[in-house]
mmCIF file of C-alpha atoms and ligand atoms in Angstrom:
data_model
loop_
_atom_site.group_PDB
_atom_site.id
_atom_site.type_symbol
_atom_site.label_atom_id
_atom_site.label_comp_id
_atom_site.label_asym_id
_atom_site.label_seq_id
_atom_site.Cartn_x
_atom_site.Cartn_y
_atom_site.Cartn_z
ATOM 1 C CA MET A 1 -44.694 9.065 -3.121
ATOM 2 C CA ASN A 2 -42.853 11.148 -0.824
ATOM 3 C CA SER A 3 -41.759 13.767 -2.316
ATOM 4 C CA LYS A 4 -38.965 14.255 -0.137
ATOM 5 C CA SER A 5 -37.525 10.812 -1.246
ATOM 6 C CA GLN A 6 -34.639 11.176 -3.550
ATOM 7 C CA TYR A 7 -35.505 7.972 -4.973
ATOM 8 C CA SER A 8 -38.616 10.190 -6.499
ATOM 9 C CA HIS A 9 -36.004 12.934 -7.801
ATOM 10 C CA SER A 10 -35.106 10.910 -11.017
ATOM 11 C CA ASN A 11 -33.626 13.778 -12.782
ATOM 12 C CA ASP A 12 -31.122 14.250 -10.099
ATOM 13 C CA LEU A 13 -30.527 10.086 -10.650
ATOM 14 C CA VAL A 14 -30.091 10.615 -14.363
ATOM 15 C CA GLU A 15 -27.449 13.252 -13.963
ATOM 16 C CA ARG A 16 -25.299 10.875 -11.494
ATOM 17 C CA PHE A 17 -26.107 8.075 -13.729
ATOM 18 C CA ASN A 18 -24.028 9.771 -16.776
ATOM 19 C CA ALA A 19 -21.359 11.596 -14.590
ATOM 20 C CA THR A 20 -20.727 8.427 -12.777
ATOM 21 C CA ARG A 21 -20.519 6.397 -16.356
ATOM 22 C CA ASN A 22 -18.582 8.921 -18.047
ATOM 23 C CA ASP A 23 -16.045 9.249 -14.602
ATOM 24 C CA THR A 24 -15.383 5.013 -15.765
ATOM 25 C CA LEU A 25 -14.362 6.120 -19.383
ATOM 26 C CA ASN A 26 -12.690 9.250 -17.857
ATOM 27 C CA ILE A 27 -10.273 6.850 -15.984
ATOM 28 C CA CYS A 28 -9.470 4.755 -18.997
ATOM 29 C CA GLU A 29 -8.863 7.660 -21.363
ATOM 30 C CA ASN A 30 -4.874 7.469 -21.446
ATOM 31 C CA LEU A 31 -4.896 3.794 -21.877
ATOM 32 C CA GLU A 32 -3.734 2.036 -25.107
ATOM 33 C CA THR A 33 -6.281 -1.187 -26.192
ATOM 34 C CA GLU A 34 -3.716 -3.527 -24.812
ATOM 35 C CA ASP A 35 -3.737 -2.001 -21.501
ATOM 36 C CA PHE A 36 -7.421 -3.280 -21.241
ATOM 37 C CA VAL A 37 -7.064 -7.420 -22.199
ATOM 38 C CA ILE A 38 -4.508 -7.669 -19.691
ATOM 39 C CA GLN A 39 -4.844 -9.374 -16.507
ATOM 40 C CA SER A 40 -1.393 -8.996 -14.349
ATOM 41 C CA GLU A 41 -2.367 -11.395 -11.739
ATOM 42 C CA SER A 42 -5.558 -13.710 -11.090
ATOM 43 C CA PHE A 43 -6.825 -11.027 -8.640
ATOM 44 C CA ILE A 44 -6.567 -8.344 -11.026
ATOM 45 C CA SER A 45 -9.080 -7.567 -13.374
ATOM 46 C CA PRO A 46 -8.861 -6.415 -17.410
ATOM 47 C CA PRO A 47 -9.957 -3.163 -17.870
ATOM 48 C CA LYS A 48 -12.391 -4.139 -20.852
ATOM 49 C CA TRP A 49 -14.009 -6.277 -17.363
ATOM 50 C CA HIS A 50 -14.616 -3.742 -15.336
ATOM 51 C CA LEU A 51 -16.641 -1.729 -18.259
ATOM 52 C CA GLY A 52 -18.296 -4.923 -19.442
ATOM 53 C CA HIS A 53 -19.625 -5.749 -15.326
ATOM 54 C CA THR A 54 -20.674 -2.544 -14.261
ATOM 55 C CA THR A 55 -22.901 -2.215 -17.396
ATOM 56 C CA TRP A 56 -23.804 -6.258 -16.772
ATOM 57 C CA PHE A 57 -25.201 -5.282 -13.377
ATOM 58 C CA PHE A 58 -27.631 -2.257 -14.917
ATOM 59 C CA GLN A 59 -28.339 -5.417 -17.229
ATOM 60 C CA GLU A 60 -29.757 -7.392 -14.511
ATOM 61 C CA ILE A 61 -31.538 -4.418 -12.769
ATOM 62 C CA LEU A 62 -33.269 -3.927 -16.153
ATOM 63 C CA LYS A 63 -34.581 -7.778 -16.620
ATOM 64 C CA ARG A 64 -36.547 -7.632 -13.224
ATOM 65 C CA TYR A 65 -38.707 -5.090 -14.555
ATOM 66 C CA ASP A 66 -38.361 -5.692 -18.646
ATOM 67 C CA GLU A 67 -37.033 -9.124 -19.453
ATOM 68 C CA LYS A 68 -37.659 -8.451 -23.256
ATOM 69 C CA ILE A 69 -35.248 -4.916 -23.570
ATOM 70 C CA VAL A 70 -32.318 -6.285 -23.089
ATOM 71 C CA GLU A 71 -32.365 -10.217 -25.006
ATOM 72 C CA LYS A 72 -29.705 -8.674 -26.989
ATOM 73 C CA TYR A 73 -27.037 -9.286 -24.780
ATOM 74 C CA SER A 74 -28.963 -12.138 -22.321
ATOM 75 C CA SER A 75 -25.786 -14.238 -21.908
ATOM 76 C CA SER A 76 -23.340 -11.042 -21.013
ATOM 77 C CA GLY A 77 -23.938 -12.591 -17.580
ATOM 78 C CA ALA A 78 -21.697 -15.837 -18.673
ATOM 79 C CA ILE A 79 -18.381 -13.293 -18.711
ATOM 80 C CA TYR A 80 -19.201 -10.057 -16.410
ATOM 81 C CA ASN A 81 -20.830 -12.248 -13.782
ATOM 82 C CA SER A 82 -19.029 -11.774 -11.045
ATOM 83 C CA TYR A 83 -20.222 -14.161 -7.693
ATOM 84 C CA TYR A 84 -23.590 -13.943 -7.766
ATOM 85 C CA LYS A 85 -24.187 -17.581 -7.710
ATOM 86 C CA LYS A 86 -27.638 -17.662 -8.381
ATOM 87 C CA LEU A 87 -27.429 -15.881 -11.286
ATOM 88 C CA GLY A 88 -25.993 -18.969 -12.990
ATOM 89 C CA ASP A 89 -22.064 -19.844 -14.297
ATOM 90 C CA HIS A 90 -20.221 -17.270 -14.985
ATOM 91 C CA TRP A 91 -16.950 -17.139 -15.916
ATOM 92 C CA ASP A 92 -13.397 -17.549 -13.716
ATOM 93 C CA GLN A 93 -12.292 -15.058 -12.057
ATOM 94 C CA SER A 94 -8.501 -15.799 -12.644
ATOM 95 C CA LYS A 95 -9.096 -16.361 -16.279
ATOM 96 C CA ARG A 96 -11.142 -12.734 -16.971
ATOM 97 C CA GLY A 97 -7.394 -11.989 -19.146
ATOM 98 C CA ILE A 98 -7.821 -14.908 -21.823
ATOM 99 C CA LEU A 99 -10.146 -13.193 -23.318
ATOM 100 C CA SER A 100 -9.535 -11.448 -26.520
ATOM 101 C CA ARG A 101 -13.512 -11.365 -27.191
ATOM 102 C CA PRO A 102 -16.212 -9.481 -26.729
ATOM 103 C CA THR A 103 -13.252 -6.485 -27.927
ATOM 104 C CA VAL A 104 -12.645 -3.049 -26.319
ATOM 105 C CA ASP A 105 -14.864 -1.123 -29.176
ATOM 106 C CA GLU A 106 -18.093 -4.194 -28.661
ATOM 107 C CA VAL A 107 -17.861 -3.460 -24.628
ATOM 108 C CA LEU A 108 -17.683 0.224 -25.658
ATOM 109 C CA SER A 109 -21.319 -0.382 -27.718
ATOM 110 C CA TYR A 110 -22.643 -2.570 -24.863
ATOM 111 C CA ARG A 111 -22.513 0.324 -22.420
ATOM 112 C CA LYS A 112 -24.295 2.803 -24.887
ATOM 113 C CA PHE A 113 -26.698 -0.119 -25.232
ATOM 114 C CA ILE A 114 -27.467 -0.313 -21.578
ATOM 115 C CA ASP A 115 -27.108 3.385 -20.971
ATOM 116 C CA ASP A 116 -29.353 4.578 -23.194
ATOM 117 C CA LEU A 117 -32.090 1.795 -21.644
ATOM 118 C CA ILE A 118 -31.414 3.336 -18.202
ATOM 119 C CA ILE A 119 -31.449 7.050 -19.115
ATOM 120 C CA GLU A 120 -35.336 5.614 -20.953
ATOM 121 C CA THR A 121 -35.928 3.993 -17.580
ATOM 122 C CA LEU A 122 -34.944 6.694 -15.644
ATOM 123 C CA GLN A 123 -37.262 9.667 -17.656
ATOM 124 C CA LYS A 124 -40.795 7.468 -17.741
ATOM 125 C CA ASP A 125 -43.234 9.302 -15.488
ATOM 126 C CA ASN A 126 -44.225 5.914 -13.921
ATOM 127 C CA PHE A 127 -40.947 4.728 -12.821
ATOM 128 C CA ASN A 128 -40.885 2.058 -10.258
ATOM 129 C CA LYS A 129 -38.814 2.722 -6.879
ATOM 130 C CA ASP A 130 -37.519 -0.802 -6.331
ATOM 131 C CA CYS A 131 -35.607 -0.332 -9.716
ATOM 132 C CA LEU A 132 -34.695 3.336 -9.557
ATOM 133 C CA LYS A 133 -33.343 1.846 -5.561
ATOM 134 C CA LEU A 134 -31.144 -0.499 -7.175
ATOM 135 C CA ILE A 135 -30.018 1.950 -10.026
ATOM 136 C CA GLU A 136 -28.928 4.554 -7.125
ATOM 137 C CA LEU A 137 -27.112 0.957 -6.219
ATOM 138 C CA GLY A 138 -25.667 0.566 -9.161
ATOM 139 C CA ILE A 139 -24.274 3.966 -9.462
ATOM 140 C CA HIS A 140 -22.716 3.264 -6.189
ATOM 141 C CA HIS A 141 -21.300 -0.578 -7.711
ATOM 142 C CA GLU A 142 -19.907 1.704 -10.931
ATOM 143 C CA GLN A 143 -17.837 4.057 -8.036
ATOM 144 C CA GLN A 144 -16.581 1.023 -6.149
ATOM 145 C CA HIS A 145 -15.188 -0.337 -9.606
ATOM 146 C CA GLN A 146 -13.762 2.825 -10.420
ATOM 147 C CA GLU A 147 -11.567 2.912 -7.728
ATOM 148 C CA LEU A 148 -10.624 -1.124 -8.371
ATOM 149 C CA LEU A 149 -9.939 0.098 -11.906
ATOM 150 C CA LEU A 150 -7.313 1.869 -11.243
ATOM 151 C CA MET A 151 -5.795 -0.380 -8.566
ATOM 152 C CA ASP A 152 -6.025 -2.656 -11.283
ATOM 153 C CA ILE A 153 -4.460 0.296 -14.076
ATOM 154 C CA LYS A 154 -1.438 0.274 -11.499
ATOM 155 C CA HIS A 155 -0.437 -3.150 -11.092
ATOM 156 C CA ILE A 156 -1.229 -3.458 -15.200
ATOM 157 C CA LEU A 157 1.474 -0.492 -15.853
ATOM 158 C CA PHE A 158 3.523 -2.106 -13.641
ATOM 159 C CA GLN A 159 4.299 -4.873 -14.993
ATOM 160 C CA ASN A 160 6.146 -2.350 -18.300
ATOM 161 C CA ILE A 161 9.712 -2.354 -17.703
ATOM 162 C CA ASP A 162 9.366 1.698 -18.415
ATOM 163 C CA TYR A 163 6.831 2.342 -15.421
ATOM 164 C CA PRO A 164 4.510 4.580 -18.004
ATOM 165 C CA ALA A 165 2.140 7.105 -16.065
ATOM 166 C CA LEU A 166 -1.257 6.772 -16.142
ATOM 167 C CA TYR A 167 -1.598 10.678 -15.856
ATOM 168 C CA GLU A 168 1.226 13.277 -16.325
ATOM 169 C CA THR A 169 0.254 15.267 -13.163
ATOM 170 C CA LYS A 170 2.622 17.056 -11.088
ATOM 171 C CA ASN A 171 3.192 16.039 -7.804
ATOM 172 C CA ASN A 172 1.465 17.864 -4.806
ATOM 173 C CA LYS A 173 2.998 18.401 -1.830
ATOM 174 C CA ILE A 174 0.695 16.231 0.954
ATOM 175 C CA GLU A 175 -0.101 17.431 4.032
ATOM 176 C CA ASN A 176 0.476 14.469 6.503
ATOM 177 C CA GLU A 177 -1.372 14.819 9.825
ATOM 178 C CA THR A 178 0.586 14.491 13.374
ATOM 179 C CA SER A 179 -2.405 15.393 14.956
ATOM 180 C CA TRP A 180 -4.415 12.555 17.602
ATOM 181 C CA THR A 181 -7.888 12.265 18.456
ATOM 182 C CA HIS A 182 -8.617 11.094 21.728
ATOM 183 C CA ILE A 183 -10.904 8.684 22.757
ATOM 184 C CA ASP A 184 -12.781 9.469 25.954
ATOM 185 C CA GLU A 185 -14.121 5.626 27.740
ATOM 186 C CA GLY A 186 -17.890 5.280 27.816
ATOM 187 C CA LEU A 187 -20.350 3.823 25.614
ATOM 188 C CA TYR A 188 -20.885 5.286 21.414
ATOM 189 C CA GLN A 189 -22.860 5.276 18.614
ATOM 190 C CA ILE A 190 -21.529 3.319 15.641
ATOM 191 C CA GLY A 191 -22.510 2.139 12.162
ATOM 192 C CA HIS A 192 -25.668 3.809 9.629
ATOM 193 C CA GLU A 193 -28.839 4.527 10.635
ATOM 194 C CA ILE A 194 -31.027 2.720 8.701
ATOM 195 C CA ASN A 195 -32.702 5.741 6.342
ATOM 196 C CA LYS A 196 -34.613 5.343 3.673
ATOM 197 C CA GLN A 197 -33.311 8.969 2.304
ATOM 198 C CA LYS A 198 -30.332 8.381 1.860
ATOM 199 C CA PHE A 199 -27.871 5.564 0.339
ATOM 200 C CA SER A 200 -25.657 3.195 2.123
ATOM 201 C CA TYR A 201 -24.384 -0.189 2.195
ATOM 202 C CA ASP A 202 -26.355 -3.070 3.905
ATOM 203 C CA ASN A 203 -23.158 -4.198 5.728
ATOM 204 C CA GLU A 204 -23.045 -0.698 7.979
ATOM 205 C CA SER A 205 -26.075 -1.124 9.865
ATOM 206 C CA PRO A 206 -27.844 -1.516 12.071
ATOM 207 C CA MET A 207 -26.019 1.866 13.869
ATOM 208 C CA HIS A 208 -25.457 -0.454 17.946
ATOM 209 C CA ASN A 209 -23.894 0.599 20.405
ATOM 210 C CA VAL A 210 -20.175 0.025 21.526
ATOM 211 C CA TYR A 211 -18.400 0.446 24.679
ATOM 212 C CA LEU A 212 -14.762 2.006 24.121
ATOM 213 C CA TYR A 213 -11.853 2.734 26.518
ATOM 214 C CA GLN A 214 -9.815 5.477 26.639
ATOM 215 C CA SER A 215 -7.357 5.784 23.527
ATOM 216 C CA LYS A 216 -6.092 7.356 21.112
ATOM 217 C CA ILE A 217 -5.572 7.346 17.464
ATOM 218 C CA SER A 218 -3.838 9.289 14.950
ATOM 219 C CA ASN A 219 -5.193 11.295 12.042
ATOM 220 C CA GLY A 220 -2.604 11.252 9.643
ATOM 221 C CA PHE A 221 -0.868 8.043 8.062
ATOM 222 C CA VAL A 222 2.566 6.153 9.041
ATOM 223 C CA THR A 223 5.282 7.569 6.276
ATOM 224 C CA ASN A 224 7.840 6.168 3.989
ATOM 225 C CA GLY A 225 10.200 7.813 5.894
ATOM 226 C CA GLN A 226 8.871 5.759 9.550
ATOM 227 C CA PHE A 227 8.814 2.944 7.154
ATOM 228 C CA LEU A 228 11.856 3.048 5.756
ATOM 229 C CA GLU A 229 13.297 2.830 9.454
ATOM 230 C CA PHE A 230 11.205 -0.641 9.834
ATOM 231 C CA ILE A 231 13.015 -1.740 6.282
ATOM 232 C CA ASN A 232 16.548 -0.714 7.986
ATOM 233 C CA ASP A 233 15.567 -2.538 11.002
ATOM 234 C CA ASN A 234 15.459 -5.947 9.296
ATOM 235 C CA GLN A 235 11.801 -6.015 10.338
ATOM 236 C CA TYR A 236 11.956 -8.024 7.047
ATOM 237 C CA LEU A 237 14.063 -10.602 8.019
ATOM 238 C CA LYS A 238 13.429 -11.299 11.872
ATOM 239 C CA PRO A 239 9.636 -12.911 13.091
ATOM 240 C CA ASP A 240 9.434 -11.138 16.188
ATOM 241 C CA CYS A 241 6.871 -8.528 15.749
ATOM 242 C CA TRP A 242 4.314 -10.466 12.989
ATOM 243 C CA LEU A 243 1.438 -12.638 13.539
ATOM 244 C CA SER A 244 2.624 -16.211 12.793
ATOM 245 C CA LEU A 245 0.419 -16.130 9.442
ATOM 246 C CA GLY A 246 2.487 -12.968 8.443
ATOM 247 C CA TRP A 247 5.466 -14.304 9.332
ATOM 248 C CA ASP A 248 4.715 -17.429 6.768
ATOM 249 C CA TRP A 249 3.507 -15.346 4.276
ATOM 250 C CA VAL A 250 7.113 -12.935 4.154
ATOM 251 C CA GLU A 251 8.879 -16.524 3.883
ATOM 252 C CA LYS A 252 7.073 -17.679 1.373
ATOM 253 C CA HIS A 253 6.539 -14.579 -0.990
ATOM 254 C CA LYS A 254 10.254 -13.232 0.071
ATOM 255 C CA VAL A 255 8.405 -10.046 0.520
ATOM 256 C CA SER A 256 11.129 -7.563 1.800
ATOM 257 C CA SER A 257 9.509 -4.040 1.535
ATOM 258 C CA PRO A 258 6.015 -2.185 0.935
ATOM 259 C CA LEU A 259 4.329 -3.743 -3.208
ATOM 260 C CA TYR A 260 5.519 -0.197 -5.416
ATOM 261 C CA TRP A 261 8.370 0.008 -3.897
ATOM 262 C CA ASN A 262 11.496 -0.394 -5.676
ATOM 263 C CA TRP A 263 15.208 -0.601 -5.240
ATOM 264 C CA ILE A 264 17.361 0.592 -7.941
ATOM 265 C CA LYS A 265 20.812 -0.845 -8.236
ATOM 266 C CA LYS A 266 22.856 2.069 -10.137
ATOM 267 C CA ASP A 267 20.943 4.671 -7.976
ATOM 268 C CA GLU A 268 21.307 2.783 -4.498
ATOM 269 C CA GLU A 269 17.944 4.550 -3.661
ATOM 270 C CA TRP A 270 14.338 3.598 -3.545
ATOM 271 C CA TYR A 271 11.890 4.566 -6.069
ATOM 272 C CA GLU A 272 7.934 4.127 -5.790
ATOM 273 C CA TYR A 273 5.578 3.462 -8.651
ATOM 274 C CA THR A 274 2.371 5.846 -8.753
ATOM 275 C CA LEU A 275 -0.217 6.284 -11.475
ATOM 276 C CA ARG A 276 2.076 9.034 -12.406
ATOM 277 C CA GLY A 277 5.289 7.070 -13.174
ATOM 278 C CA LEU A 278 8.402 6.036 -10.832
ATOM 279 C CA HIS A 279 9.295 8.482 -8.798
ATOM 280 C CA LYS A 280 12.805 8.747 -6.011
ATOM 281 C CA LEU A 281 10.958 7.635 -2.623
ATOM 282 C CA ASP A 282 9.307 10.714 -1.207
ATOM 283 C CA LEU A 283 9.954 9.375 2.956
ATOM 284 C CA THR A 284 7.476 12.577 3.827
ATOM 285 C CA ARG A 285 4.587 11.118 1.974
ATOM 286 C CA PRO A 286 2.489 7.896 3.749
ATOM 287 C CA VAL A 287 3.734 4.358 3.156
ATOM 288 C CA SER A 288 0.950 2.346 0.889
ATOM 289 C CA HIS A 289 -0.459 -0.459 -0.123
ATOM 290 C CA ILE A 290 0.695 -1.967 2.577
ATOM 291 C CA SER A 291 -1.369 -5.995 3.366
ATOM 292 C CA TYR A 292 -2.813 -6.126 7.052
ATOM 293 C CA PHE A 293 0.244 -8.177 8.109
ATOM 294 C CA GLU A 294 2.760 -5.754 7.076
ATOM 295 C CA ALA A 295 0.369 -2.973 8.829
ATOM 296 C CA SER A 296 -0.032 -4.892 12.458
ATOM 297 C CA ALA A 297 4.042 -5.462 12.476
ATOM 298 C CA PHE A 298 4.975 -2.230 12.095
ATOM 299 C CA ALA A 299 2.512 -1.093 14.594
ATOM 300 C CA LYS A 300 4.169 -3.975 16.836
ATOM 301 C CA TRP A 301 7.428 -2.660 16.322
ATOM 302 C CA SER A 302 6.343 0.769 16.894
ATOM 303 C CA GLY A 303 5.090 0.577 20.084
ATOM 304 C CA TYR A 304 1.567 0.889 18.620
ATOM 305 C CA ARG A 305 -1.658 -1.200 17.817
ATOM 306 C CA LEU A 306 -4.009 -1.169 14.700
ATOM 307 C CA PRO A 307 -6.825 0.658 15.788
ATOM 308 C CA THR A 308 -10.497 -0.970 15.804
ATOM 309 C CA GLU A 309 -12.839 -0.076 13.292
ATOM 310 C CA ASN A 310 -14.746 1.456 15.788
ATOM 311 C CA GLU A 311 -12.386 3.296 17.275
ATOM 312 C CA TYR A 312 -11.472 4.574 13.196
ATOM 313 C CA GLU A 313 -15.283 5.893 12.963
ATOM 314 C CA TYR A 314 -15.117 7.864 15.880
ATOM 315 C CA SER A 315 -11.647 9.539 14.420
ATOM 316 C CA LEU A 316 -13.601 10.008 11.427
ATOM 317 C CA SER A 317 -16.691 12.159 12.724
ATOM 318 C CA GLN A 318 -14.377 13.973 14.400
ATOM 319 C CA ASN A 319 -12.277 15.107 11.678
ATOM 320 C CA SER A 320 -12.408 16.980 8.096
ATOM 321 C CA SER A 321 -12.393 14.156 5.401
ATOM 322 C CA HIS A 322 -9.758 14.556 2.457
ATOM 323 C CA LEU A 323 -11.872 12.833 -0.357
ATOM 324 C CA LYS A 324 -12.222 14.219 -3.598
ATOM 325 C CA GLU A 325 -15.107 14.676 -5.849
ATOM 326 C CA ASN A 326 -13.098 14.110 -9.285
ATOM 327 C CA TYR A 327 -10.755 11.805 -9.998
ATOM 328 C CA LEU A 328 -8.015 14.392 -11.369
ATOM 329 C CA GLU A 329 -7.800 16.229 -8.314
ATOM 330 C CA ALA A 330 -7.519 12.961 -6.974
ATOM 331 C CA ILE A 331 -4.984 11.627 -8.625
ATOM 332 C CA ASN A 332 -2.609 14.634 -7.985
ATOM 333 C CA ILE A 333 -2.929 14.049 -4.560
ATOM 334 C CA GLU A 334 -2.135 10.019 -4.417
ATOM 335 C CA GLY A 335 -1.626 8.646 -1.020
ATOM 336 C CA GLN A 336 -3.312 12.170 0.786
ATOM 337 C CA ALA A 337 -5.994 9.954 1.888
ATOM 338 C CA LEU A 338 -6.127 5.864 2.197
ATOM 339 C CA TRP A 339 -7.940 3.153 3.210
ATOM 340 C CA GLY A 340 -6.416 2.625 7.026
ATOM 341 C CA TRP A 341 -6.235 -1.089 8.156
ATOM 342 C CA THR A 342 -8.266 -1.984 11.372
ATOM 343 C CA SER A 343 -7.306 -4.625 13.754
ATOM 344 C CA SER A 344 -11.596 -5.634 13.453
ATOM 345 C CA SER A 345 -12.800 -8.763 11.241
ATOM 346 C CA TYR A 346 -15.078 -8.271 8.886
ATOM 347 C CA GLU A 347 -18.389 -9.567 10.334
ATOM 348 C CA PRO A 348 -22.319 -8.722 11.083
ATOM 349 C CA TYR A 349 -23.316 -6.034 13.138
ATOM 350 C CA PRO A 350 -25.946 -7.034 15.503
ATOM 351 C CA GLY A 351 -29.367 -7.122 14.081
ATOM 352 C CA TYR A 352 -27.370 -7.320 10.275
ATOM 353 C CA LYS A 353 -30.061 -7.886 7.440
ATOM 354 C CA GLU A 354 -28.915 -8.590 3.870
ATOM 355 C CA PHE A 355 -29.698 -6.571 0.831
ATOM 356 C CA GLU A 356 -32.851 -8.499 -0.268
ATOM 357 C CA GLY A 357 -33.192 -9.766 -4.437
ATOM 358 C CA PHE A 358 -30.451 -10.718 -6.609
ATOM 359 C CA VAL A 359 -28.057 -8.478 -4.491
ATOM 360 C CA LYS A 360 -28.679 -10.474 -1.448
ATOM 361 C CA GLU A 361 -25.032 -11.727 -2.004
ATOM 362 C CA TYR A 362 -23.115 -8.067 -2.701
ATOM 363 C CA ASN A 363 -21.514 -8.065 0.916
ATOM 364 C CA GLY A 364 -22.786 -10.659 3.475
ATOM 365 C CA LYS A 365 -20.981 -13.561 1.930
ATOM 366 C CA PHE A 366 -17.497 -12.122 2.105
ATOM 367 C CA MET A 367 -18.193 -12.186 6.152
ATOM 368 C CA CYS A 368 -15.062 -15.028 7.004
ATOM 369 C CA GLN A 369 -11.015 -14.109 7.035
ATOM 370 C CA GLN A 370 -11.053 -10.109 5.947
ATOM 371 C CA TYR A 371 -10.622 -7.100 7.989
ATOM 372 C CA VAL A 372 -11.639 -4.483 7.508
ATOM 373 C CA LEU A 373 -10.066 -1.431 6.259
ATOM 374 C CA ARG A 374 -11.406 2.511 6.598
ATOM 375 C CA GLY A 375 -11.578 6.091 5.701
ATOM 376 C CA GLY A 376 -11.602 5.919 1.953
ATOM 377 C CA SER A 377 -8.703 6.723 -0.542
ATOM 378 C CA PHE A 378 -7.878 9.303 -2.533
ATOM 379 C CA ALA A 379 -9.464 7.345 -4.863
ATOM 380 C CA THR A 380 -12.898 7.050 -3.546
ATOM 381 C CA LEU A 381 -14.829 9.676 -4.316
ATOM 382 C CA LYS A 382 -16.825 12.085 -1.434
ATOM 383 C CA SER A 383 -20.233 11.507 -2.545
ATOM 384 C CA HIS A 384 -19.306 7.135 -2.867
ATOM 385 C CA PHE A 385 -18.370 7.388 0.917
ATOM 386 C CA ARG A 386 -19.705 7.959 4.149
ATOM 387 C CA ASN A 387 -18.400 7.478 7.514
ATOM 388 C CA THR A 388 -19.175 4.642 8.291
ATOM 389 C CA TYR A 389 -18.149 2.450 4.905
ATOM 390 C CA ARG A 390 -16.705 -0.651 5.197
ATOM 391 C CA ASN A 391 -13.949 -1.711 3.452
ATOM 392 C CA PHE A 392 -12.689 -5.506 3.402
ATOM 393 C CA TYR A 393 -9.592 -7.207 2.407
ATOM 394 C CA HIS A 394 -7.591 -11.218 3.436
ATOM 395 C CA PRO A 395 -4.803 -10.100 5.470
ATOM 396 C CA GLU A 396 -1.891 -10.408 2.976
ATOM 397 C CA GLN A 397 -3.958 -8.595 0.282
ATOM 398 C CA ARG A 398 -1.946 -4.719 -0.660
ATOM 399 C CA TRP A 399 -2.916 -4.212 -3.871
ATOM 400 C CA MET A 400 -5.407 -1.747 -2.942
ATOM 401 C CA PHE A 401 -4.770 1.891 -1.938
ATOM 402 C CA SER A 402 -4.495 1.280 1.950
ATOM 403 C CA GLY A 403 -1.908 2.309 4.663
ATOM 404 C CA ILE A 404 -1.537 2.678 7.936
ATOM 405 C CA LYS A 405 -3.032 4.890 11.211
ATOM 406 C CA LEU A 406 -1.468 3.644 14.555
ATOM 407 C CA ALA A 407 -3.466 3.602 18.221
ATOM 408 C CA LYS A 408 -2.967 3.042 21.760
ATOM 409 C CA ASP A 409 -4.700 2.321 24.886
ATOM 410 C CA LEU A 410 -4.222 5.117 27.688
ATOM 411 C CA ASN A 411 -5.470 3.279 30.472
HETATM 412 FE FE1 FE2 B 1 -18.591 -5.629 -8.948
#
């Protein structure tokens, strides 16, 4: 085996596996048992389900190499399979919150059982290289779910009348940049070079050439203060700047502000719910929890446009990252880094090949009616991120940590 390959260093993988599994539990450490079961909307998953699903993913990996060792939990796919149709029938996503069983304690025992089997596998001398690659994918999959957990927990806690905080941490000052990245007209290489040494998702490859025109893209995000001007200019009340589907969405759902903004009548002031609880709206912080429709309308209203994903990737390569390596540090600067909407539809790159095996369904089948977000949020760990990373959501979704960067043509 190539000694330079990361997959030959199973000790490193053991360490990262343990750290990742612990991070997930640490995110949940301030939850009460009741919080683990709630599904506040059909698209939200109860924290208990995330704990089980990420474990089931590792179980599916183990099953490929020794079916006998995971017999004890052979029916867990019926609850914890998310969308892998080839692996059989599974529970309805919109009804995950009606299950009181397995209990939280049972899910935690399940995690421990599978953790021990994975560690045992990683400590074998004759480990299988393909199995290790899948475990690497399982670690990244769990890191993705850690961000989803924070998104879902925020939505779940927000439903309570006293707006509880997940973390009682201080509100650190955020430095929102005001500079721009200039892009010269020409040919650029975009995407992840397929390279066995470094992990990436299938949708980031192959690396390919794109032609960009002269433009500029903001390095900072649109602030709450700027977005308040958009609201005070009655932009949620008139269709001028909205895409047709976006205006239909505003009218149907009576949308009048970002998801976690809250107008407190007695104070006559805007508040914002964060993972630290409800606070007066800080006008200097980046506006977050924005849908594609809102981002697009704001950009048009302010005389700009949204960047394309290729422009966004180039700008990331020119600037330093604000992403953190642990979640407590990250929560302290909630909003400093956000996923930025791009105007690009989520589509395959030229020559795209899906992962093989049971993870074939991981990314490719979602390449329809969704838009790409770039850059990573404060809740995306540095070790999970690459500049080529493509996140994607439907244009009306906004419970993720999403914000707005602006672009302008310069020709
Ligand atoms: Fe998943």
